[in-house]
Short mmCIF file of C-alpha atoms in Angstrom, two decimals:
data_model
loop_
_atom_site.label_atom_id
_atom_site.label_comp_id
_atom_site.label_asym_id
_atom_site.label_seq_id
_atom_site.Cartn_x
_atom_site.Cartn_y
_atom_site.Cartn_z
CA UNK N 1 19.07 -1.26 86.85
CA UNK N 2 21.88 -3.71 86.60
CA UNK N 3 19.41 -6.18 85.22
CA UNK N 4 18.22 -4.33 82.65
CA UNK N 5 21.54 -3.20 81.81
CA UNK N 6 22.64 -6.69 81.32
CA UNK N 7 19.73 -7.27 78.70
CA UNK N 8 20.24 -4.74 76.76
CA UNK N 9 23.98 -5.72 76.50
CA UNK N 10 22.41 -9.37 75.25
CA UNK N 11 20.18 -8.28 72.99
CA UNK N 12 22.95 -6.17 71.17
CA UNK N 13 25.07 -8.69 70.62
CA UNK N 14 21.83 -11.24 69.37
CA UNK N 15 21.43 -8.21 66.69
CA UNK N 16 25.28 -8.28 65.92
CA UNK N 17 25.17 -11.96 65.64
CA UNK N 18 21.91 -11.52 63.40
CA UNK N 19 23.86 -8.93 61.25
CA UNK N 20 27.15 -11.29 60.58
CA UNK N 21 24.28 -13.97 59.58
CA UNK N 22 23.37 -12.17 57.00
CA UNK N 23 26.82 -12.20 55.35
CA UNK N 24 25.72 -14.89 51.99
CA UNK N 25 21.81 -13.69 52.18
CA UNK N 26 22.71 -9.76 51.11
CA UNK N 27 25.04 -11.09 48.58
CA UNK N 28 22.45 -13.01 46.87
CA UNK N 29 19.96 -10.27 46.95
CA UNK N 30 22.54 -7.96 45.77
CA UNK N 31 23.55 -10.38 42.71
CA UNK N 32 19.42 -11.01 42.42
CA UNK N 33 18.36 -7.68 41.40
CA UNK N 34 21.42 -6.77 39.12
CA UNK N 35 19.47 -10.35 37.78
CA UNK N 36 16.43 -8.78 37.62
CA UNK N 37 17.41 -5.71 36.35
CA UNK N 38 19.55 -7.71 33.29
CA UNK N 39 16.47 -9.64 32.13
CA UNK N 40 14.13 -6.48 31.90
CA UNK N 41 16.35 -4.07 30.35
CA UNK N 42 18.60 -6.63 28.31
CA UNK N 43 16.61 -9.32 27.27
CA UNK N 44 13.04 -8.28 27.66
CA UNK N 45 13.62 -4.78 26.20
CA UNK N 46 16.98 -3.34 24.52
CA UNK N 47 17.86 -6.78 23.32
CA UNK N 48 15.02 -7.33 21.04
CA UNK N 49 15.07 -3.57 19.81
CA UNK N 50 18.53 -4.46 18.81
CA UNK N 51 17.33 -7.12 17.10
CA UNK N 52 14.23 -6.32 15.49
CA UNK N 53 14.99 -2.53 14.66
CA UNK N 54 13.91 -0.80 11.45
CA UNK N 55 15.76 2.32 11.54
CA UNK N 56 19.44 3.15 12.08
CA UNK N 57 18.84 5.52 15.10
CA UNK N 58 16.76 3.00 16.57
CA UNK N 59 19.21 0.58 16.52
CA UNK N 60 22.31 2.88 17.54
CA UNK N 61 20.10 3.74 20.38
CA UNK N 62 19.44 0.36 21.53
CA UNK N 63 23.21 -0.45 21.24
CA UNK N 64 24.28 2.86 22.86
CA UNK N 65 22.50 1.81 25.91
CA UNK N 66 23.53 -1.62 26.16
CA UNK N 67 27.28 -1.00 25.52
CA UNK N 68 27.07 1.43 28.51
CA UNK N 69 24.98 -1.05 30.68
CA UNK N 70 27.14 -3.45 30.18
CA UNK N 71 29.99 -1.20 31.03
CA UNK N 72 28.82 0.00 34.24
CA UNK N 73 27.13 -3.52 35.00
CA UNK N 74 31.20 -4.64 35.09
CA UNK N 75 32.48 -1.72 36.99
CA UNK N 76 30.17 -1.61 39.72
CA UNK N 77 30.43 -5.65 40.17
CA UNK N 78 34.18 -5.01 40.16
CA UNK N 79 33.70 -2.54 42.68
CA UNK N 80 30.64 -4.43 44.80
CA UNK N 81 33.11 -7.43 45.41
CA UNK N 82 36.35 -5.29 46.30
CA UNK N 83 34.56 -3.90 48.97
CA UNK N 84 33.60 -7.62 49.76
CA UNK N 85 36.43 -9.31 49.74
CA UNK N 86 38.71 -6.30 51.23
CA UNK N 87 39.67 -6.15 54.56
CA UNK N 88 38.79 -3.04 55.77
CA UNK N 89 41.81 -2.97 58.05
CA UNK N 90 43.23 -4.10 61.30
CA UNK N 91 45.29 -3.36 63.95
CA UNK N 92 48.81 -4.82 63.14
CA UNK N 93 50.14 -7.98 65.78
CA UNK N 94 51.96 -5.65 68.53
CA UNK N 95 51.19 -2.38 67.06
CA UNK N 96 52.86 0.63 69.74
CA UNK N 97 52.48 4.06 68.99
CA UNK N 98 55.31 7.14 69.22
CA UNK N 99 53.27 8.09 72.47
CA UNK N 100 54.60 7.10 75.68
CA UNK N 101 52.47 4.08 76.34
CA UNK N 102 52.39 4.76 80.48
CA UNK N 103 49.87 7.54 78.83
CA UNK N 104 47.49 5.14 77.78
CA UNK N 105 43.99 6.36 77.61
CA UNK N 106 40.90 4.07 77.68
CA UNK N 107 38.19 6.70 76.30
CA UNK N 108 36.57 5.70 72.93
CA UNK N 109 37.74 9.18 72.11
CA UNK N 110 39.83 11.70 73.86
CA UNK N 111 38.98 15.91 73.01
CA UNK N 112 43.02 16.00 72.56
CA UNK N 113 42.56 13.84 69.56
CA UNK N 114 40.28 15.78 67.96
CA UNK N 115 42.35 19.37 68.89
CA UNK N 116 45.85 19.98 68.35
CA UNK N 117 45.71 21.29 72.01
CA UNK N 118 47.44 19.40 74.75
CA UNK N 119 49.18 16.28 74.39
CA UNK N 120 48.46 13.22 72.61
CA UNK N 121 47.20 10.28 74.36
CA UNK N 122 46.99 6.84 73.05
CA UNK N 123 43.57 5.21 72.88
CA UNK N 124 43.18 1.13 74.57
CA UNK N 125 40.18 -1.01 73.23
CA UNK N 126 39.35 -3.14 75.89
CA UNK N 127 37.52 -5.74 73.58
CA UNK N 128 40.27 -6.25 72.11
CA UNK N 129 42.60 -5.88 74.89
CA UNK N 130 44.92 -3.77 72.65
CA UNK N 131 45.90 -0.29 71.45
CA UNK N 132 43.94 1.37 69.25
CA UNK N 133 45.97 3.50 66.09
CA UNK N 134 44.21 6.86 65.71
CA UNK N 135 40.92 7.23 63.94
CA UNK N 136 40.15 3.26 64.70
CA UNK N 137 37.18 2.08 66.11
CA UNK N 138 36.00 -1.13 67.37
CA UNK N 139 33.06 -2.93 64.87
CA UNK N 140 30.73 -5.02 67.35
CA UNK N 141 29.70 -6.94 64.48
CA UNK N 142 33.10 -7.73 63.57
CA UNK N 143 34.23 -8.11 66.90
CA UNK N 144 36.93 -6.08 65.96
CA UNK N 145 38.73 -3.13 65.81
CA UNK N 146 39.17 -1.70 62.28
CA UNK N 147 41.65 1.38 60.97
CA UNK N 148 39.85 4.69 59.96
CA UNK N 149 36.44 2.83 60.62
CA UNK N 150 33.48 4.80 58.25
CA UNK N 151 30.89 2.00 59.41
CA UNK N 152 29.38 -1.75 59.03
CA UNK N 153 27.56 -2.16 55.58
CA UNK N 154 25.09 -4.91 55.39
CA UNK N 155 25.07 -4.70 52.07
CA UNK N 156 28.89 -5.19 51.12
CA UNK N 157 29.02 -7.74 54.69
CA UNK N 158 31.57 -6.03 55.25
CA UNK N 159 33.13 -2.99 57.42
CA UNK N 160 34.30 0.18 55.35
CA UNK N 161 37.15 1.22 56.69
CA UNK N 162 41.28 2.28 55.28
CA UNK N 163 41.56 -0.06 52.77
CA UNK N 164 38.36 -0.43 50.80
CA UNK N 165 36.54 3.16 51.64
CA UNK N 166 37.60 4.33 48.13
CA UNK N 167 36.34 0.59 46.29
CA UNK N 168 32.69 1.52 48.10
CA UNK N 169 32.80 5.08 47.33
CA UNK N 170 33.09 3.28 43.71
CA UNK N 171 30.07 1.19 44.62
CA UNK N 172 28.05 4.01 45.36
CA UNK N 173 29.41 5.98 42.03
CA UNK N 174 28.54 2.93 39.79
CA UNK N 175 25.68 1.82 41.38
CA UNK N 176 23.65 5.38 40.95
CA UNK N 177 25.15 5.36 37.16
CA UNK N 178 23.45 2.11 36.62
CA UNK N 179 20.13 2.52 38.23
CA UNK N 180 19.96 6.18 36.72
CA UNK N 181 20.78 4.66 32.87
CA UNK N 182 17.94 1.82 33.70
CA UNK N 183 15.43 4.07 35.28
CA UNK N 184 15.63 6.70 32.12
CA UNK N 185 15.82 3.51 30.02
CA UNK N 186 12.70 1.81 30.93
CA UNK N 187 11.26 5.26 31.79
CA UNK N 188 9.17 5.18 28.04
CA UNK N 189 8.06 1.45 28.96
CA UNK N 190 6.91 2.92 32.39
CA UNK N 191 4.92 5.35 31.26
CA UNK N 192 3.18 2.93 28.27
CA UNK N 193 1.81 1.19 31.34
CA UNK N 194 -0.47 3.75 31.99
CA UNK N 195 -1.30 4.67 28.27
CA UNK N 196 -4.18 3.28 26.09
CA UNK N 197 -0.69 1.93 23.57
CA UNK N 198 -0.74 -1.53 23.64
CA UNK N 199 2.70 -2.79 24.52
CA UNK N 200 4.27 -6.42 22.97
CA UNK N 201 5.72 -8.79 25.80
CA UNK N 202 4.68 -11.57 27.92
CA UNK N 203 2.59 -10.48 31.38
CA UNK N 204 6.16 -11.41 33.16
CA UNK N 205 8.40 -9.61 31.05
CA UNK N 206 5.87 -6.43 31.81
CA UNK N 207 5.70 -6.99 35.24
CA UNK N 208 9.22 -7.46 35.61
CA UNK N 209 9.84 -4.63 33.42
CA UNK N 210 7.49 -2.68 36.16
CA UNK N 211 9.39 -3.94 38.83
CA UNK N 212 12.83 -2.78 37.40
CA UNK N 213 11.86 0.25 37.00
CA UNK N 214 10.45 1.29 40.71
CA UNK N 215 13.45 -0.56 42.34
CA UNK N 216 15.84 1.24 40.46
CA UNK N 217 14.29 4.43 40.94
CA UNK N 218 14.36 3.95 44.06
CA UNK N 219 18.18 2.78 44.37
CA UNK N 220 18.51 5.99 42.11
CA UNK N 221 17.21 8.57 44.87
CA UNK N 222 18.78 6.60 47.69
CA UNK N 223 21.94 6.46 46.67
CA UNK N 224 22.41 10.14 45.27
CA UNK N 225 21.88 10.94 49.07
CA UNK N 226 24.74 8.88 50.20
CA UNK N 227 26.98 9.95 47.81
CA UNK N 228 26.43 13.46 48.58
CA UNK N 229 27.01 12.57 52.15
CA UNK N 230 30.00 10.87 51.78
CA UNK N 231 30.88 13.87 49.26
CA UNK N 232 30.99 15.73 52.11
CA UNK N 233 33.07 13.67 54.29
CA UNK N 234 35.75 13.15 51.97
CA UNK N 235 36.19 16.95 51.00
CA UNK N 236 36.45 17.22 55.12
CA UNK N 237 38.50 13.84 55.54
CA UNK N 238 36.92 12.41 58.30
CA UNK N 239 34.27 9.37 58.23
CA UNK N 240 31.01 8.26 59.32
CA UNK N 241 31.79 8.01 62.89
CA UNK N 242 34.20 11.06 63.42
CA UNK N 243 31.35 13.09 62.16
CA UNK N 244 29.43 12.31 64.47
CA UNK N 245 32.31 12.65 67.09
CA UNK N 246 33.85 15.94 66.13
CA UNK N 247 30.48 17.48 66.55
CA UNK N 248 31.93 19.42 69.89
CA UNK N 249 35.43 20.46 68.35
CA UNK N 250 35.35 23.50 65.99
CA UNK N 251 39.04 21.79 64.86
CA UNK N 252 39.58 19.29 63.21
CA UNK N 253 43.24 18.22 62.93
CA UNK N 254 43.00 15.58 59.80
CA UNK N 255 41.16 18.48 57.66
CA UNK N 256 44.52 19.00 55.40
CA UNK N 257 42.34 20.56 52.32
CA UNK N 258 40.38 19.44 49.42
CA UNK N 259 42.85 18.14 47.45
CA UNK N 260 45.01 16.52 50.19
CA UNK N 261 41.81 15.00 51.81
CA UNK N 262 40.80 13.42 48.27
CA UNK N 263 43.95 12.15 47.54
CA UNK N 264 44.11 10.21 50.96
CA UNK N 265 41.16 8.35 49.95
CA UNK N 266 41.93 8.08 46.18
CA UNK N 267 45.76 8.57 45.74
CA UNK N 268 47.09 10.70 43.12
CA UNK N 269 47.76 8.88 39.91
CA UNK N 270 43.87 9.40 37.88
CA UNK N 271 44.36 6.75 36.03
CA UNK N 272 43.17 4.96 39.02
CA UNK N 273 40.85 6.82 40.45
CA UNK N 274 37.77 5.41 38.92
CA UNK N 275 39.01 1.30 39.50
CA UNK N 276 38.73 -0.26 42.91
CA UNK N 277 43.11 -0.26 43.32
CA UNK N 278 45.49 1.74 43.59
CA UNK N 279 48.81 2.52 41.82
CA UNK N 280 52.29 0.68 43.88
CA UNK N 281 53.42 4.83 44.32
CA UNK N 282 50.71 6.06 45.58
CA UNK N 283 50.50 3.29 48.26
CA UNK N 284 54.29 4.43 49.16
CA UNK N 285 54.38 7.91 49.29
CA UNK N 286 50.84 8.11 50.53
CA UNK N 287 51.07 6.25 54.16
CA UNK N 288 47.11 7.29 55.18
CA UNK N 289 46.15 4.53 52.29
CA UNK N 290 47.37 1.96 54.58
CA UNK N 291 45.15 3.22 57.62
CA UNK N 292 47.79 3.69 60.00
CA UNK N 293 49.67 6.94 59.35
CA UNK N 294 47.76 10.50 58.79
CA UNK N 295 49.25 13.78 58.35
CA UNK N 296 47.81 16.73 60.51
CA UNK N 297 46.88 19.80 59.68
CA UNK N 298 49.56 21.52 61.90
CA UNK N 299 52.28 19.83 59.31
CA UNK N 300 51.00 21.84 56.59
CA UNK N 301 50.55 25.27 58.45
CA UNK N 302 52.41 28.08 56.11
CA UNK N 303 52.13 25.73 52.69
CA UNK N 304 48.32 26.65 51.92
CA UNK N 305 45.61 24.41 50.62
#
């Protein structure tokens, strides 16, 4: 048993290892089929409509969707590389909390955290050999321990955590704009394939055109489920993990309403809540933005929701 409880230990932290190695690899693919997707829809398709169109509606149709392409194409790059080049969050040098530290607990996570029952304990990681602030968890591929952890995305290399939840809840929002406007797009061109029309282009610029269309489709689909998910989780204000933790509490203390629970994630000033940043007030009067200080629900008991 102790054997083959060593092994598995190993060949978790080969697949960690495996995961951070991915890091440049999922960029490139990332940047490779916004590529792909560019070249079929820009210069394969809308480009030369632009170009070579007759009538006015054609061409205000062909310009309508590249103007917005183009728009999203920049928002959801902005967003993509936020989430990159972020950090998620980490414990400050010689963080302590209010708690009386004699009370240290070493459970990933106590019931008393999750209730407003009992007394509050203060959570140790001993991977990192430090305290953990509340609603951190350690990332094994990481190898840290990251504030108001949501997961590890292979796709941004990157944790989601405090700091750049709201920039990939962006990435998500742009992402399934895009691939919806290019899947409705090349939707006409994807159905000539299997029509007796004969359709101009190269035997690359259809097959790519093919090939856009499926993949972004598919991103389409995909991603409408995680935004509903994470939908979800914001309008509760808890993450990934806590979801998944909480399951056995009927309470959950950081559940401060809608609004409240939106505007930790997204601050309050709008004109900023569709650009990965936020405004320099929100990120003072709103202390959860910095992954270290949340409001519980017994602070708001009596001012309704």
């Amino acid at each position: 048993m102790h054997r083959s409880g060593t092994a598995m230990a190993w060949n978790v932290f080969k697949f960690c290892t495996a995961l951070r190695g991915l890091g440049s690899i999922m960029i490139l693919l990332v940047l490779g089929i916004v590529g792909v997707t560019y070249y079929a829809l820009v210069l394969c398709n809308y480009g030369p409509a632009l170009l070579a169109a007759t009538g006015a509606l054609d061409a205000l149709v062909a310009l309508a969707v590249l103007l917005l392409f183009h728009f999203l194409l920049v928002m959801l790059l902005w967003s993509y590389f936020s989430v990159v080049f972020t950090d998620p969050g980490g414990v400050p040098p010689n963080w302590r909390s209010d708690v009386d530290e004699e009370r240290a607990e070493t459970a990933p996570l106590s019931t008393t955290e999750l209730s407003d029952t009992g007394s509050p304990r203060i959570r140790y990681c001993r991977k990192c050999n430090q305290l953990k602030p509340p609603r951190c968890h350690h990332c094994s591929v990481c190898g840290r321990c990251v504030l108001k952890m949501d997961h590890h995305c292979v796709w941004v290399v990157n944790c989601v955590g405090a700091l750049n939840y709201k920039f990939f809840l962006l990435f998500l929002f742009y992402t399934f704009l895009e691939t919806a406007l290019v899947t409705l797009s090349l939707l006409p061109h994807f159905i000539a394939f299997f029509s007796d029309v004969e359709i101009p282009g190269t035997p690359g610029a259809l097959a790519t055109t093919f090939l856009t269309f499926v993949l972004n489709l598919a991103f389409t689909l995909s991603v409408l489920g995680f935004m509903i998910m994470h939908v979800s989780l914001v309008s509760g204000n808890t993450t990934t993990i806590e979801a998944y933790e909480k399951k056995t509490t009927p309470f959950w203390k950081y559940d401060l309403g809608r609004k409240r629970n939106f505007a930790q994630v997204f601050g309050n000033n709008k004109w900023y809540w569709f650009i990965p940043s936020y405004s320099e007030e929100d990120l003072r009067i709103i202390p959860a933005l910095q992954g270290l200080d949340y409001p519980v629900r017994s602070d708001f008991d009596g001012q309704g929701f």
